[in-house]
C-alpha positions as a Python dict, from the first residue, in 0.01 Angstrom:
ca = {
    (1, 'Q'): (0, 0, 0),
    (2, 'H'): (-140, -340, 90),
    (3, 'G'): (-483, -243, 221),
    (4, 'P'): (-774, -131, 10),
    (5, 'P'): (-697, 166, -219),
    (6, 'G'): (-1018, 341, -119),
    (7, 'F'): (-1377, 367, -226),
    (8, 'G'): (-1404, 400, -605),
    (9, 'L'): (-1049, 280, -679),
    (10, 'R'): (-889, -57, -747),
    (11, 'R'): (-525, -175, -760),
    (12, 'L'): (-450, -329, -1099),
    (13, 'V'): (-140, -549, -1153),
    (14, 'V'): (24, -475, -1488),
    (15, 'G'): (289, -704, -1637),
    (16, 'H'): (619, -588, -1782),
    (17, 'D'): (456, -623, -2125),
    (18, 'G'): (191, -364, -2028),
    (19, 'R'): (-95, -614, -2015),
    (20, 'P'): (-322, -623, -1708),
    (21, 'R'): (-280, -935, -1493),
    (22, 'G'): (-559, -883, -1241),
    (23, 'V'): (-694, -678, -955),
    (24, 'L'): (-541, -699, -607),
    (25, 'E'): (-783, -737, -318),
    (26, 'A'): (-716, -599, 32),
    (27, 'G'): (-406, -761, 183),
    (28, 'Q'): (-282, -909, -144),
    (29, 'R'): (56, -832, -298),
    (30, 'K'): (188, -874, -647),
    (31, 'S'): (401, -1184, -693),
    (32, 'V'): (622, -1106, -993),
    (33, 'R'): (901, -856, -941),
    (34, 'E'): (875, -706, -1292),
    (35, 'D'): (502, -638, -1254),
    (36, 'H'): (382, -307, -1118),
    (37, 'V'): (60, -186, -956),
    (38, 'V'): (-147, 108, -1079),
    (39, 'L'): (-463, 261, -939),
    (40, 'V'): (-762, 256, -1170),
    (41, 'P'): (-1123, 369, -1128),
    (42, 'G'): (-1327, 101, -955),
    (43, 'P'): (-1682, -21, -1012),
    (44, 'A'): (-1907, 219, -1202),
    (45, 'A'): (-2153, 239, -910),
    (46, 'E'): (-1879, 356, -672),
    (47, 'V'): (-1747, 611, -921),
    (48, 'A'): (-2103, 741, -974),
    (49, 'T'): (-2144, 774, -595),
    (50, 'I'): (-1825, 980, -572),
    (51, 'H'): (-1948, 1209, -851),
    (52, 'R'): (-2280, 1240, -672),
    (53, 'I'): (-2112, 1332, -340),
    (54, 'F'): (-1917, 1613, -509),
    (55, 'R'): (-2227, 1732, -697),
    (56, 'H'): (-2436, 1747, -378),
    (57, 'F'): (-2161, 1920, -180),
    (58, 'V'): (-2030, 2168, -438),
    (59, 'G'): (-2334, 2231, -655),
    (60, 'E'): (-2618, 2201, -405),
    (61, 'R'): (-2425, 2295, -87),
    (62, 'I'): (-2558, 1991, 101),
    (63, 'S'): (-2361, 1917, 420),
    (64, 'P'): (-2153, 1598, 453),
    (65, 'A'): (-2383, 1474, 733),
    (66, 'S'): (-2691, 1526, 513),
    (67, 'I'): (-2524, 1353, 219),
    (68, 'A'): (-2444, 1056, 446),
    (69, 'R'): (-2807, 1038, 563),
    (70, 'L'): (-2930, 1056, 203),
    (71, 'L'): (-2701, 775, 80),
    (72, 'N'): (-2781, 556, 382),
    (73, 'A'): (-3157, 609, 333),
    (74, 'E'): (-3118, 490, -26),
    (75, 'G'): (-2913, 187, 82),
    (76, 'V'): (-2597, 298, -101),
    (77, 'P'): (-2305, 124, 75),
    (78, 'A'): (-1974, 288, 156),
    (79, 'E'): (-1643, 99, 141),
    (80, 'S'): (-1673, -266, 249),
    (81, 'G'): (-2051, -227, 284),
    (82, 'A'): (-2021, 9, 581),
    (83, 'P'): (-2275, 289, 632),
    (84, 'W'): (-2186, 641, 527),
    (85, 'T'): (-2087, 890, 797),
    (86, 'R'): (-2007, 1259, 792),
    (87, 'A'): (-1639, 1168, 829),
    (88, 'R'): (-1647, 924, 535),
    (89, 'I'): (-1808, 1186, 313),
    (90, 'H'): (-1548, 1443, 425),
    (91, 'T'): (-1269, 1196, 341),
    (92, 'V'): (-1404, 1153, -12),
    (93, 'L'): (-1429, 1530, -55),
    (94, 'T'): (-1073, 1602, 65),
    (95, 'N'): (-866, 1299, -42),
    (96, 'R'): (-639, 1385, -334),
    (97, 'K'): (-642, 1026, -463),
    (98, 'Y'): (-977, 1107, -627),
    (99, 'L'): (-796, 1384, -813),
    (100, 'G'): (-539, 1134, -947),
    (101, 'D'): (-263, 1229, -701),
    (102, 'L'): (-79, 976, -489),
    (103, 'R'): (83, 1027, -150),
    (104, 'Y'): (306, 754, -19),
    (105, 'K'): (581, 682, 234),
    (106, 'L'): (352, 822, 504),
    (107, 'S'): (497, 580, 757),
    (108, 'R'): (770, 324, 797),
    (109, 'G'): (830, 36, 1025),
    (110, 'T'): (995, -291, 1102),
    (111, 'L'): (866, -610, 1258),
    (112, 'D'): (1050, -547, 1585),
    (113, 'R'): (983, -171, 1620),
    (114, 'G'): (635, -133, 1473),
    (115, 'R'): (504, 147, 1250),
    (116, 'V'): (600, 511, 1287),
    (117, 'V'): (406, 789, 1113),
    (118, 'L'): (645, 1023, 933),
    (119, 'K'): (628, 1403, 942),
    (120, 'R'): (423, 1549, 658),
    (121, 'E'): (729, 1711, 497),
    (122, 'L'): (884, 1364, 449),
    (123, 'W'): (586, 1224, 260),
    (124, 'L'): (628, 1167, -112),
    (125, 'H'): (369, 1314, -346),
    (126, 'R'): (315, 1222, -709),
    (127, 'P'): (55, 1433, -889),
    (128, 'D'): (-131, 1279, -1182),
    (129, 'S'): (-17, 928, -1090),
    (130, 'H'): (-342, 768, -1204),
    (131, 'A'): (-665, 852, -1385),
    (132, 'P'): (-869, 1101, -1183),
    (133, 'I'): (-1226, 1029, -1078),
    (134, 'V'): (-1302, 1396, -1009),
    (135, 'E'): (-1203, 1691, -1227),
    (136, 'R'): (-950, 1930, -1072),
    (137, 'E'): (-1187, 2228, -1093),
    (138, 'Q'): (-1458, 2047, -898),
    (139, 'F'): (-1209, 1914, -642),
    (140, 'D'): (-1070, 2266, -590),
    (141, 'R'): (-1422, 2406, -548),
    (142, 'A'): (-1494, 2139, -286),
    (143, 'Q'): (-1182, 2246, -93),
    (144, 'E'): (-1302, 2608, -104),
    (145, 'V'): (-1644, 2505, 30),
    (146, 'C'): (-1476, 2302, 307),
    (147, 'L'): (-1271, 2605, 411),
    (148, 'A'): (-1573, 2835, 402),
    (149, 'R'): (-1773, 2591, 620),
    (150, 'K'): (-1513, 2586, 897),
    (151, 'A'): (-1617, 2779, 1205),
    (152, 'R'): (-1443, 3112, 1230),
    (153, 'G'): (-1399, 3324, 1535),
    (154, 'T'): (-1276, 3288, 1890),
    (155, 'K'): (-1443, 3072, 2154),
    (156, 'A'): (-1586, 3388, 2313),
    (157, 'E'): (-1738, 3489, 1977),
    (158, 'L'): (-1886, 3144, 1915),
    (159, 'R'): (-2042, 3092, 2260),
    (160, 'P'): (-2353, 3312, 2205),
    (161, 'A'): (-2429, 3142, 1872),
    (162, 'L'): (-2382, 2796, 2025),
    (163, 'R'): (-2602, 2888, 2323),
    (164, 'R'): (-2875, 3010, 2085),
    (165, 'L'): (-2855, 2685, 1883),
    (166, 'F'): (-2868, 2479, 2203),
    (167, 'L'): (-3175, 2665, 2329),
    (168, 'E'): (-3342, 2637, 1988),
    (169, 'H'): (-3273, 2265, 1930),
    (170, 'G'): (-3220, 2129, 2280),
    (171, 'A'): (-2884, 1969, 2194),
    (172, 'L'): (-2559, 2031, 2007),
    (173, 'T'): (-2373, 1785, 1783),
    (174, 'T'): (-2060, 1810, 1572),
}
């Protein structure tokens, strides 16, 4: 992985002697073959924001869109200073890297053929590859809440409810 590791995480270069050599920024690569890269929790403010997102979602049942509005109103930046969106909040809530798991070999490519995304069954998964930011119990509860929030029913069953919401609010959004 040569891009950013994600909000709340940093890539730390560790020498063959086990001593940290420095943090890799987006686009940087390690230069010594014997060194290796590990993910570590990032800045305390980012880690606190991740904890807060899970607390709002799991404990207080606040929607991802409402959490995004709350963080933006307070001026809390997302990754690279971007504003929070419902999708960014959802990514934090569902990405296993915050649990300490690592997925890799999601794609492959060459200079002449470009990148190809691999089928999910070909991905490699390493649980507990790095220190978690979120406890497993809280992560699992967030996944349960995500599943429970998904719309259930056929299109025919959902139409009357959507029509009622449209008439009540004058518009529908995701």
